[in-house]
Amino acid sequence: MPITANDPKRKSWLEVPESSDFPIQNIPFGVFLTKENVVTVGTRIGDFAIDLGALQQLNYFEGIELTDDMFMQDTLNDFISDGKKTWRLVRNRIAEIFDINTAGLRDDQKQREIIIFNIEDVEMQLPVLIGDYTDFYSSKEHATNVGTMFRDPDNALLPNWLHLPVAYHGRSSTIIPSGIPVHRPLGQMLPNGEKDPVFGSSRLVDFELETAFITTDANVMGEAVPVHEAEDYIFGMVLLNDWSARDIQKWEYVPLGPFLAKSFASSISPWIVTLDALEPFRTKGPKQVPAPFPYLTTKGKKAFDITLETYIKPLNQDENLVCKTNFKHLYWSMTQQLAHHTSNGCRVNSGDMMGSGTISGPTPDSFGSMLELTWGGKNPLQLKDGSERKFIEDNDTVIMRGYCKNSEIRIGFGEVSSQLLPPYIRK
């Protein structure tokens, strides 16, 4: 089935700024709350949020097999469960409805008032009910930097790293949408030079610049998803700030890996950009040496050329660009991650989220965490207001943005923005 929504010549009758992340060729999916306190599944074109529940009630999806309440829910899980064919049909139909040459809704002011909202008049929600969350560790540059800092620079990568996508199971209960603040966590730490741990607020709160993909129902328990089929089970991608408390993590991670240092918060962008929308930006990932096992061997372009940026905004100050990298640097692709995840028969469900791990590039300004950017705090970053940052300070806002761009079109993710607040005090 062709992806007609991707036609770069298509224009919308809705006004779309030239620099928008959301032209008619994007058509992401999300969930929002209207001013009337109605929660609905929606999409976005330019600076307009579009109520897909209202579109469905007015029969704009006639001919596409959908349950009557598909878009009148507070999550995308059921829609995602319907599979790739339905996603593509719906996305193509939305592109047709909002095409500049299509009358219907364009010329019906009454219906437009029911369906279309200014983006500033809606409140974005978490787009899916995330049952399970897995965080990979798939950037060779990031893993090498961390291994160099904390282990042997000559053996920065552990023996398994080049053979499989390393990961750990995260906590889904504290995944939050953009705009929700995060409190500095409390935990156990072992101060430098001390023999005994202490309990208190983390002093080394960090961001991790990541993306994440959202899955559909992929398999039954015991069944592995073949790597060449894995993309069929990936609905789309979001930006992910996987907050980290480095001092808590350093004390707790041996021998089982991250726990409380990661589970206090993970922030995601609210619009899920489909793989279909990203199709024009396919590219090859890094060469893999040694060659992966057959169950991880892929052909063709399995990476995407996505520019990723991180900004730090102190309270009442300007934004500071601190990192610029690219998704294509990831050593292990999303298809390899999903194939490996299910290789033992692990079940993957609709709405599960898989984080990429910190995405660092080859140059110091492309490192995807403060841990790397300041090299463990040894080289503080200088901000525009004259202050320095070794790690994230209270009331700082961390903003991440991502977009693809070629000579014809720009497809973006918007942003994930979260402010770090002091530790939570129970009243």
C-alpha positions as a LaTeX table, in Angstrom:
\begin{tabular}{lrrr}
\hline
Residue & $x$ (\AA) & $y$ (\AA) & $z$ (\AA) \\
\hline
Met1 & 0.00 & 0.00 & 0.00 \\
Pro2 & 1.58 & 3.34 & $-1.05$ \\
Ile3 & 2.24 & 6.07 & 1.52 \\
Thr4 & 0.34 & 8.87 & $-0.23$ \\
Ala5 & 0.58 & 11.09 & 2.85 \\
Asn6 & 4.31 & 11.56 & 2.19 \\
Asp7 & 3.91 & 13.39 & $-1.13$ \\
Pro8 & 6.35 & 16.31 & $-0.73$ \\
Lys9 & 4.29 & 18.46 & $-3.12$ \\
Arg10 & 1.15 & 18.19 & $-0.99$ \\
Lys11 & $-0.04$ & 21.42 & 0.67 \\
Ser12 & $-2.65$ & 21.88 & 3.39 \\
Trp13 & $-5.51$ & 24.38 & 3.54 \\
Leu14 & $-4.41$ & 24.90 & 7.14 \\
Glu15 & $-1.65$ & 27.49 & 7.47 \\
Val16 & 1.68 & 25.84 & 8.27 \\
Pro17 & 4.77 & 27.93 & 9.10 \\
Glu18 & 7.74 & 27.12 & 6.87 \\
Ser19 & 9.87 & 26.06 & 9.84 \\
Ser20 & 7.15 & 23.86 & 11.40 \\
Asp21 & 7.94 & 20.34 & 12.57 \\
Phe22 & 4.41 & 19.37 & 11.59 \\
Pro23 & 3.67 & 19.86 & 7.89 \\
Ile24 & 0.87 & 17.83 & 6.32 \\
Gln25 & 3.47 & 15.16 & 5.47 \\
Asn26 & 4.08 & 14.42 & 9.17 \\
Ile27 & 0.65 & 13.61 & 10.68 \\
Pro28 & 1.83 & 12.35 & 14.10 \\
Phe29 & $-0.51$ & 10.85 & 16.67 \\
Gly30 & $-1.12$ & 11.93 & 20.25 \\
Val31 & $-3.74$ & 12.46 & 22.95 \\
Phe32 & $-4.90$ & 15.86 & 24.19 \\
Leu33 & $-7.34$ & 17.51 & 26.57 \\
Thr34 & $-9.55$ & 20.25 & 25.10 \\
Lys35 & $-10.72$ & 23.42 & 26.89 \\
Glu36 & $-14.02$ & 21.60 & 27.43 \\
Asn37 & $-12.09$ & 18.92 & 29.38 \\
Val38 & $-12.66$ & 16.30 & 26.69 \\
Val39 & $-9.83$ & 13.82 & 26.17 \\
Thr40 & $-9.38$ & 12.71 & 22.58 \\
Val41 & $-6.93$ & 11.05 & 20.22 \\
Gly42 & $-5.58$ & 13.58 & 17.76 \\
Thr43 & $-3.03$ & 14.64 & 15.21 \\
Arg44 & $-1.28$ & 17.91 & 14.47 \\
Ile45 & $-0.76$ & 20.03 & 11.37 \\
Gly46 & 1.21 & 23.24 & 11.85 \\
Asp47 & $-0.03$ & 24.89 & 15.04 \\
Phe48 & $-3.39$ & 23.13 & 14.97 \\
Ala49 & $-4.47$ & 20.09 & 16.98 \\
Ile50 & $-7.04$ & 17.95 & 15.18 \\
Asp51 & $-9.66$ & 15.89 & 17.03 \\
Leu52 & $-9.71$ & 12.47 & 15.35 \\
Gly53 & $-12.63$ & 11.38 & 17.53 \\
Ala54 & $-14.76$ & 14.16 & 16.07 \\
Leu55 & $-13.55$ & 13.33 & 12.55 \\
Gln56 & $-14.62$ & 9.72 & 13.08 \\
Gln57 & $-18.04$ & 10.69 & 14.44 \\
Leu58 & $-18.58$ & 12.81 & 11.33 \\
Asn59 & $-17.75$ & 9.79 & 9.10 \\
Tyr60 & $-14.51$ & 11.10 & 7.65 \\
Phe61 & $-12.97$ & 7.64 & 8.05 \\
Glu62 & $-15.75$ & 5.85 & 6.19 \\
Gly63 & $-14.44$ & 2.76 & 4.40 \\
Ile64 & $-11.67$ & 2.13 & 6.94 \\
Glu65 & $-12.45$ & $-0.64$ & 9.41 \\
Leu66 & $-12.31$ & 1.00 & 12.84 \\
Thr67 & $-14.19$ & 0.29 & 16.04 \\
Asp68 & $-16.80$ & 2.98 & 16.73 \\
Asp69 & $-14.84$ & 4.49 & 19.62 \\
Met70 & $-11.31$ & 4.03 & 18.20 \\
Phe71 & $-10.37$ & 7.70 & 18.57 \\
Met72 & $-12.65$ & 8.56 & 21.49 \\
Gln73 & $-10.27$ & 7.13 & 24.08 \\
Asp74 & $-7.58$ & 8.46 & 26.36 \\
Thr75 & $-4.75$ & 6.38 & 24.87 \\
Leu76 & $-3.57$ & 5.24 & 21.44 \\
Asn77 & $-3.19$ & 1.60 & 22.48 \\
Asp78 & $-6.22$ & 0.23 & 20.61 \\
Phe79 & $-5.33$ & 2.11 & 17.45 \\
Ile80 & $-1.75$ & 0.86 & 17.65 \\
Ser81 & $-3.04$ & $-2.70$ & 18.13 \\
Asp82 & $-4.85$ & $-2.49$ & 14.77 \\
Gly83 & $-1.53$ & $-2.73$ & 12.97 \\
Lys84 & 0.46 & $-1.14$ & 10.18 \\
Lys85 & $-2.24$ & $-1.39$ & 7.48 \\
Thr86 & $-4.71$ & 0.62 & 9.57 \\
Trp87 & $-2.10$ & 3.20 & 10.60 \\
Arg88 & $-1.26$ & 3.82 & 6.95 \\
Leu89 & $-4.89$ & 3.99 & 5.80 \\
Val90 & $-5.78$ & 6.51 & 8.52 \\
Arg91 & $-2.71$ & 8.65 & 7.92 \\
Asn92 & $-3.32$ & 8.70 & 4.16 \\
Arg93 & $-6.96$ & 9.66 & 4.75 \\
Ile94 & $-6.04$ & 12.54 & 7.08 \\
Ala95 & $-3.66$ & 13.84 & 4.41 \\
Glu96 & $-6.50$ & 13.75 & 1.88 \\
Ile97 & $-8.95$ & 15.54 & 4.21 \\
Phe98 & $-6.55$ & 18.42 & 4.86 \\
Asp99 & $-5.14$ & 18.65 & 1.33 \\
Ile100 & $-5.54$ & 22.15 & $-0.09$ \\
Asn101 & $-7.53$ & 20.76 & $-3.05$ \\
Thr102 & $-10.04$ & 18.82 & $-0.93$ \\
Ala103 & $-13.29$ & 20.63 & $-0.16$ \\
Gly104 & $-15.52$ & 19.02 & 2.52 \\
Leu105 & $-14.11$ & 20.03 & 5.89 \\
Arg106 & $-12.18$ & 22.89 & 4.32 \\
Asp107 & $-15.43$ & 24.63 & 3.42 \\
Asp108 & $-17.52$ & 23.65 & 6.44 \\
Gln109 & $-16.89$ & 26.25 & 9.14 \\
Lys110 & $-19.24$ & 24.59 & 11.64 \\
Gln111 & $-17.43$ & 21.27 & 11.47 \\
Arg112 & $-14.03$ & 22.97 & 11.59 \\
Glu113 & $-14.95$ & 24.57 & 14.92 \\
Ile114 & $-15.69$ & 21.10 & 16.33 \\
Ile115 & $-12.59$ & 19.37 & 14.94 \\
Ile116 & $-9.73$ & 21.89 & 14.88 \\
Phe117 & $-8.10$ & 23.60 & 17.88 \\
Asn118 & $-5.22$ & 26.00 & 18.27 \\
Ile119 & $-2.34$ & 24.05 & 19.78 \\
Glu120 & $-2.05$ & 26.49 & 22.71 \\
Asp121 & $-5.66$ & 25.72 & 23.66 \\
Val122 & $-5.09$ & 22.01 & 24.29 \\
Glu123 & $-3.16$ & 20.14 & 26.98 \\
Met124 & $-1.07$ & 17.25 & 25.74 \\
Gln125 & $-1.32$ & 13.94 & 27.59 \\
Leu126 & 0.78 & 10.79 & 27.71 \\
Pro127 & $-0.09$ & 9.27 & 24.32 \\
Val128 & $-0.07$ & 5.60 & 25.31 \\
Leu129 & $-0.60$ & 3.45 & 28.37 \\
Ile130 & 2.94 & 2.11 & 28.63 \\
Gly131 & 2.85 & $-1.40$ & 30.02 \\
Asp132 & 6.56 & $-2.15$ & 29.80 \\
Tyr133 & 9.62 & 0.01 & 29.25 \\
Thr134 & 13.05 & $-1.19$ & 28.15 \\
Asp135 & 16.08 & 1.09 & 27.88 \\
Phe136 & 18.88 & 0.08 & 25.54 \\
Tyr137 & 22.52 & 1.15 & 25.62 \\
Ser138 & 23.15 & 1.30 & 21.88 \\
Ser139 & 25.46 & 4.26 & 21.23 \\
Lys140 & 29.04 & 3.06 & 20.81 \\
Glu141 & 30.38 & 6.56 & 21.43 \\
His142 & 28.42 & 6.90 & 24.69 \\
Ala143 & 29.37 & 3.44 & 25.94 \\
Thr144 & 33.01 & 4.11 & 25.08 \\
Asn145 & 32.99 & 7.45 & 26.90 \\
Val146 & 31.44 & 5.97 & 30.03 \\
Gly147 & 33.75 & 2.96 & 29.96 \\
Thr148 & 36.76 & 5.24 & 29.55 \\
Met149 & 35.71 & 7.37 & 32.53 \\
Phe150 & 34.85 & 4.60 & 34.96 \\
Arg151 & 36.87 & 1.59 & 33.85 \\
Asp152 & 39.87 & 0.90 & 31.63 \\
Pro153 & 40.26 & 3.31 & 28.69 \\
Asp154 & 41.95 & 0.52 & 26.72 \\
Asn155 & 38.95 & $-1.77$ & 27.30 \\
Ala156 & 36.13 & 0.74 & 27.51 \\
Leu157 & 33.52 & $-1.57$ & 25.98 \\
Leu158 & 32.61 & $-4.70$ & 27.91 \\
Pro159 & 33.12 & $-7.99$ & 26.02 \\
Asn160 & 29.41 & $-8.44$ & 25.16 \\
Trp161 & 28.76 & $-4.93$ & 23.83 \\
Leu162 & 29.69 & $-5.50$ & 20.17 \\
His163 & 27.71 & $-8.76$ & 20.03 \\
Leu164 & 24.26 & $-7.74$ & 21.33 \\
Pro165 & 22.10 & $-4.69$ & 22.12 \\
Val166 & 22.64 & $-4.27$ & 25.87 \\
Ala167 & 19.54 & $-3.15$ & 27.81 \\
Tyr168 & 17.78 & $-3.09$ & 31.15 \\
His169 & 14.09 & $-3.08$ & 32.13 \\
Gly170 & 12.91 & 0.33 & 33.29 \\
Arg171 & 9.94 & 1.64 & 35.24 \\
Ser172 & 6.87 & 2.71 & 33.26 \\
Ser173 & 4.98 & 4.33 & 36.17 \\
Thr174 & 7.16 & 7.45 & 36.09 \\
Ile175 & 7.18 & 8.08 & 32.33 \\
Ile176 & 5.65 & 11.53 & 31.88 \\
Pro177 & 4.82 & 13.85 & 28.96 \\
Ser178 & 6.62 & 17.08 & 28.17 \\
Gly179 & 5.84 & 19.96 & 30.52 \\
Ile180 & 5.58 & 17.95 & 33.73 \\
Pro181 & 8.31 & 19.00 & 36.21 \\
Val182 & 10.64 & 16.49 & 37.85 \\
His183 & 11.82 & 16.51 & 41.46 \\
Arg184 & 15.46 & 15.94 & 42.36 \\
Pro185 & 15.56 & 12.37 & 43.73 \\
Leu186 & 16.69 & 11.14 & 47.12 \\
Gly187 & 18.83 & 8.05 & 47.45 \\
Gln188 & 21.90 & 6.31 & 48.76 \\
Met189 & 25.32 & 7.50 & 47.59 \\
Leu190 & 28.94 & 6.83 & 48.46 \\
Pro191 & 30.80 & 10.18 & 48.58 \\
Asn192 & 34.27 & 10.24 & 47.07 \\
Gly193 & 36.88 & 9.09 & 49.54 \\
Glu194 & 34.33 & 7.74 & 52.03 \\
Lys195 & 33.84 & 4.15 & 53.18 \\
Asp196 & 30.22 & 4.42 & 54.27 \\
Pro197 & 27.23 & 5.48 & 52.16 \\
Val198 & 24.93 & 8.38 & 52.97 \\
Phe199 & 21.26 & 9.03 & 52.18 \\
Gly200 & 20.21 & 12.37 & 50.74 \\
Ser201 & 19.32 & 14.30 & 47.60 \\
Ser202 & 21.28 & 13.53 & 44.46 \\
Arg203 & 23.91 & 16.13 & 43.60 \\
Leu204 & 24.58 & 14.82 & 40.10 \\
Val205 & 21.26 & 14.89 & 38.25 \\
Asp206 & 21.77 & 14.48 & 34.52 \\
Phe207 & 19.80 & 14.28 & 31.29 \\
Glu208 & 20.18 & 11.55 & 28.71 \\
Leu209 & 19.35 & 12.53 & 25.14 \\
Glu210 & 17.44 & 9.57 & 23.70 \\
Thr211 & 14.66 & 8.57 & 21.37 \\
Ala212 & 12.18 & 5.78 & 22.01 \\
Phe213 & 9.96 & 3.66 & 19.81 \\
Ile214 & 6.44 & 2.48 & 20.58 \\
Thr215 & 5.44 & $-1.07$ & 19.62 \\
Thr216 & 2.28 & $-2.83$ & 18.59 \\
Asp217 & 1.42 & $-6.41$ & 19.63 \\
Ala218 & 4.42 & $-8.22$ & 18.18 \\
Asn219 & 4.32 & $-11.87$ & 19.21 \\
Val220 & 3.00 & $-14.54$ & 21.52 \\
Met221 & 5.06 & $-15.72$ & 24.45 \\
Gly222 & 7.83 & $-17.99$ & 23.20 \\
Glu223 & 7.88 & $-16.52$ & 19.69 \\
Ala224 & 10.80 & $-14.46$ & 18.36 \\
Val225 & 10.24 & $-11.56$ & 15.96 \\
Pro226 & 12.52 & $-11.95$ & 12.91 \\
Val227 & 14.77 & $-8.94$ & 12.41 \\
His228 & 13.53 & $-8.45$ & 8.83 \\
Glu229 & 9.93 & $-8.16$ & 10.11 \\
Ala230 & 10.63 & $-6.02$ & 13.17 \\
Glu231 & 9.69 & $-2.68$ & 11.58 \\
Asp232 & 6.15 & $-3.95$ & 11.00 \\
Tyr233 & 5.69 & $-3.87$ & 14.78 \\
Ile234 & 7.09 & $-0.38$ & 15.39 \\
Phe235 & 4.36 & 2.27 & 15.39 \\
Gly236 & 6.55 & 5.33 & 15.72 \\
Met237 & 9.06 & 7.33 & 17.72 \\
Val238 & 9.22 & 9.99 & 20.42 \\
Leu239 & 11.98 & 12.04 & 22.02 \\
Leu240 & 13.07 & 10.76 & 25.43 \\
Asn241 & 14.88 & 12.49 & 28.27 \\
Asp242 & 15.85 & 9.58 & 30.49 \\
Trp243 & 16.74 & 11.49 & 33.65 \\
Ser244 & 19.63 & 10.02 & 35.64 \\
Ala245 & 21.10 & 10.53 & 39.11 \\
Arg246 & 24.76 & 9.70 & 38.54 \\
Asp247 & 25.82 & 9.50 & 42.18 \\
Ile248 & 22.95 & 7.19 & 43.12 \\
Gln249 & 23.65 & 5.10 & 40.03 \\
Lys250 & 27.36 & 4.73 & 40.78 \\
Trp251 & 26.61 & 3.23 & 44.20 \\
Glu252 & 23.68 & 0.99 & 43.28 \\
Tyr253 & 24.38 & $-0.36$ & 39.79 \\
Val254 & 26.71 & $-3.22$ & 40.79 \\
Pro255 & 25.82 & $-6.01$ & 40.16 \\
Leu256 & 22.37 & $-5.66$ & 38.56 \\
Gly257 & 22.48 & $-2.26$ & 36.85 \\
Pro258 & 20.43 & 0.97 & 37.14 \\
Phe259 & 17.49 & 1.08 & 39.53 \\
Leu260 & 16.45 & 4.14 & 41.58 \\
Ala261 & 18.91 & 6.36 & 39.70 \\
Lys262 & 16.71 & 6.02 & 36.61 \\
Ser263 & 13.20 & 5.18 & 37.81 \\
Phe264 & 12.39 & 8.59 & 39.32 \\
Ala265 & 11.44 & 10.12 & 35.95 \\
Ser266 & 11.61 & 9.70 & 32.18 \\
Ser267 & 10.11 & 12.47 & 30.02 \\
Ile268 & 8.82 & 11.98 & 26.46 \\
Ser269 & 7.55 & 14.23 & 23.69 \\
Pro270 & 3.76 & 13.97 & 23.31 \\
Trp271 & 3.48 & 13.39 & 19.54 \\
Ile272 & 4.40 & 9.96 & 18.15 \\
Val273 & 5.95 & 10.35 & 14.70 \\
Thr274 & 5.28 & 7.24 & 12.60 \\
Leu275 & 7.98 & 5.31 & 10.78 \\
Asp276 & 6.00 & 6.01 & 7.61 \\
Ala277 & 6.56 & 9.75 & 8.09 \\
Leu278 & 10.29 & 9.15 & 8.58 \\
Glu279 & 10.61 & 7.01 & 5.44 \\
Pro280 & 12.25 & 9.76 & 3.30 \\
Phe281 & 15.06 & 10.07 & 5.84 \\
Arg282 & 16.34 & 6.52 & 5.90 \\
Thr283 & 20.10 & 6.10 & 6.00 \\
Lys284 & 22.69 & 3.50 & 6.88 \\
Gly285 & 23.92 & 3.07 & 10.43 \\
Pro286 & 27.53 & 2.45 & 11.49 \\
Lys287 & 29.41 & $-0.55$ & 10.12 \\
Gln288 & 29.21 & $-3.40$ & 12.64 \\
Val289 & 32.40 & $-5.30$ & 13.43 \\
Pro290 & 32.31 & $-8.18$ & 14.19 \\
Ala291 & 29.34 & $-9.11$ & 12.01 \\
Pro292 & 26.23 & $-9.77$ & 14.16 \\
Phe293 & 24.70 & $-13.22$ & 14.55 \\
Pro294 & 22.22 & $-14.10$ & 11.78 \\
Tyr295 & 19.20 & $-13.25$ & 13.97 \\
Leu296 & 20.55 & $-9.67$ & 14.18 \\
Thr297 & 21.77 & $-9.34$ & 10.58 \\
Thr298 & 19.94 & $-6.70$ & 8.54 \\
Lys299 & 20.09 & $-5.45$ & 4.98 \\
Gly300 & 19.50 & $-1.97$ & 3.64 \\
Lys301 & 19.00 & 1.32 & 5.46 \\
Lys302 & 17.75 & 0.76 & 9.00 \\
Ala303 & 18.76 & 4.09 & 10.57 \\
Phe304 & 17.17 & 7.53 & 10.18 \\
Asp305 & 18.83 & 10.92 & 9.73 \\
Ile306 & 17.33 & 12.72 & 12.74 \\
Thr307 & 19.06 & 15.79 & 14.15 \\
Leu308 & 18.82 & 15.89 & 17.94 \\
Glu309 & 19.49 & 18.89 & 20.19 \\
Thr310 & 19.54 & 19.53 & 23.92 \\
Tyr311 & 19.19 & 22.93 & 25.59 \\
Ile312 & 19.54 & 24.03 & 29.21 \\
Lys313 & 17.39 & 26.99 & 30.30 \\
Pro314 & 18.14 & 28.42 & 33.76 \\
Leu315 & 15.22 & 30.04 & 35.57 \\
Asn316 & 14.23 & 33.31 & 33.82 \\
Gln317 & 17.20 & 33.05 & 31.44 \\
Asp318 & 17.76 & 32.18 & 27.79 \\
Glu319 & 18.13 & 28.70 & 26.36 \\
Asn320 & 21.66 & 27.35 & 25.89 \\
Leu321 & 22.39 & 24.76 & 23.20 \\
Val322 & 24.67 & 22.22 & 24.89 \\
Cys323 & 24.47 & 19.22 & 22.57 \\
Lys324 & 23.77 & 18.50 & 18.90 \\
Thr325 & 23.92 & 14.93 & 17.66 \\
Asn326 & 22.12 & 12.55 & 15.29 \\
Phe327 & 20.08 & 9.37 & 15.64 \\
Lys328 & 22.04 & 7.77 & 12.79 \\
His329 & 25.06 & 7.37 & 15.07 \\
Leu330 & 23.34 & 4.54 & 17.00 \\
Tyr331 & 25.33 & 1.31 & 16.59 \\
Trp332 & 22.36 & $-1.01$ & 17.16 \\
Ser333 & 19.21 & $-0.22$ & 15.13 \\
Met334 & 15.62 & $-0.34$ & 16.36 \\
Thr335 & 15.00 & $-3.50$ & 14.31 \\
Gln336 & 17.96 & $-5.21$ & 15.97 \\
Gln337 & 16.82 & $-4.05$ & 19.39 \\
Leu338 & 13.33 & $-5.51$ & 18.91 \\
Ala339 & 14.62 & $-8.74$ & 17.37 \\
His340 & 17.02 & $-9.22$ & 20.27 \\
His341 & 14.37 & $-8.31$ & 22.85 \\
Thr342 & 12.11 & $-11.11$ & 21.58 \\
Ser343 & 14.83 & $-13.63$ & 20.71 \\
Asn344 & 14.20 & $-15.49$ & 23.98 \\
Gly345 & 10.42 & $-15.46$ & 23.47 \\
Cys346 & 9.72 & $-12.34$ & 25.54 \\
Arg347 & 6.27 & $-10.97$ & 24.70 \\
Val348 & 5.98 & $-7.40$ & 23.38 \\
Asn349 & 2.61 & $-5.63$ & 23.54 \\
Ser350 & 0.86 & $-2.59$ & 22.13 \\
Gly351 & 2.13 & 0.54 & 23.84 \\
Asp352 & 5.43 & $-0.89$ & 25.06 \\
Met353 & 8.28 & 1.62 & 24.88 \\
Met354 & 11.90 & 0.94 & 23.96 \\
Gly355 & 14.49 & 3.64 & 24.71 \\
Ser356 & 17.56 & 3.97 & 22.51 \\
Gly357 & 19.99 & 4.73 & 25.29 \\
Thr358 & 21.97 & 7.97 & 25.31 \\
Ile359 & 22.78 & 9.04 & 21.73 \\
Ser360 & 26.26 & 10.53 & 21.55 \\
Gly361 & 28.15 & 11.48 & 18.42 \\
Pro362 & 31.87 & 11.43 & 17.65 \\
Thr363 & 32.69 & 15.01 & 18.73 \\
Pro364 & 32.62 & 16.57 & 22.24 \\
Asp365 & 29.73 & 18.91 & 21.32 \\
Ser366 & 27.65 & 15.88 & 20.26 \\
Phe367 & 27.83 & 14.00 & 23.57 \\
Gly368 & 24.31 & 13.21 & 24.81 \\
Ser369 & 24.68 & 13.73 & 28.58 \\
Met370 & 26.23 & 16.13 & 31.05 \\
Leu371 & 28.36 & 13.26 & 32.32 \\
Glu372 & 30.14 & 13.26 & 28.97 \\
Leu373 & 29.86 & 16.96 & 28.08 \\
Thr374 & 31.64 & 17.96 & 31.32 \\
Trp375 & 33.61 & 14.72 & 31.57 \\
Gly376 & 32.24 & 13.86 & 34.98 \\
Gly377 & 32.15 & 17.48 & 36.12 \\
Lys378 & 35.83 & 18.21 & 35.40 \\
Asn379 & 35.06 & 20.60 & 32.53 \\
Pro380 & 31.99 & 22.72 & 33.43 \\
Leu381 & 29.87 & 24.21 & 30.66 \\
Gln382 & 29.73 & 28.01 & 30.43 \\
Leu383 & 26.19 & 29.38 & 29.95 \\
Lys384 & 25.09 & 32.71 & 28.44 \\
Asp385 & 24.21 & 34.20 & 31.84 \\
Gly386 & 27.77 & 33.65 & 33.08 \\
Ser387 & 26.94 & 30.63 & 35.23 \\
Glu388 & 28.54 & 27.19 & 34.97 \\
Arg389 & 27.01 & 23.75 & 34.87 \\
Lys390 & 28.62 & 20.46 & 35.83 \\
Phe391 & 25.22 & 18.80 & 36.09 \\
Ile392 & 21.60 & 20.02 & 36.12 \\
Glu393 & 20.71 & 22.47 & 38.89 \\
Asp394 & 17.37 & 23.07 & 40.60 \\
Asn395 & 14.93 & 25.12 & 38.48 \\
Asp396 & 16.87 & 24.45 & 35.26 \\
Thr397 & 14.68 & 23.36 & 32.37 \\
Val398 & 16.05 & 20.75 & 29.98 \\
Ile399 & 14.64 & 20.98 & 26.45 \\
Met400 & 15.22 & 18.39 & 23.72 \\
Arg401 & 14.25 & 18.84 & 20.07 \\
Gly402 & 14.51 & 16.56 & 17.06 \\
Tyr403 & 13.84 & 16.91 & 13.35 \\
Cys404 & 14.63 & 15.53 & 9.90 \\
Lys405 & 15.22 & 17.85 & 6.97 \\
Asn406 & 16.03 & 17.52 & 3.27 \\
Ser407 & 15.69 & 19.80 & 0.26 \\
Glu408 & 11.93 & 19.24 & 0.11 \\
Ile409 & 10.55 & 18.84 & 3.60 \\
Arg410 & 11.10 & 19.00 & 7.35 \\
Ile411 & 9.57 & 16.41 & 9.69 \\
Gly412 & 9.99 & 17.02 & 13.42 \\
Phe413 & 9.05 & 15.76 & 16.85 \\
Gly414 & 8.42 & 19.07 & 18.56 \\
Glu415 & 10.10 & 19.02 & 21.94 \\
Val416 & 10.27 & 17.40 & 25.33 \\
Ser417 & 10.74 & 20.01 & 28.03 \\
Ser418 & 10.98 & 19.40 & 31.79 \\
Gln419 & 12.04 & 21.55 & 34.73 \\
Leu420 & 14.06 & 20.08 & 37.58 \\
Leu421 & 12.61 & 21.06 & 40.97 \\
Pro422 & 14.09 & 20.61 & 44.46 \\
Pro423 & 13.35 & 17.33 & 46.29 \\
Tyr424 & 9.68 & 16.68 & 46.98 \\
Ile425 & 8.59 & 17.57 & 50.50 \\
Arg426 & 5.43 & 15.88 & 51.73 \\
Lys427 & 3.07 & 18.38 & 53.36 \\
\hline
\end{tabular}
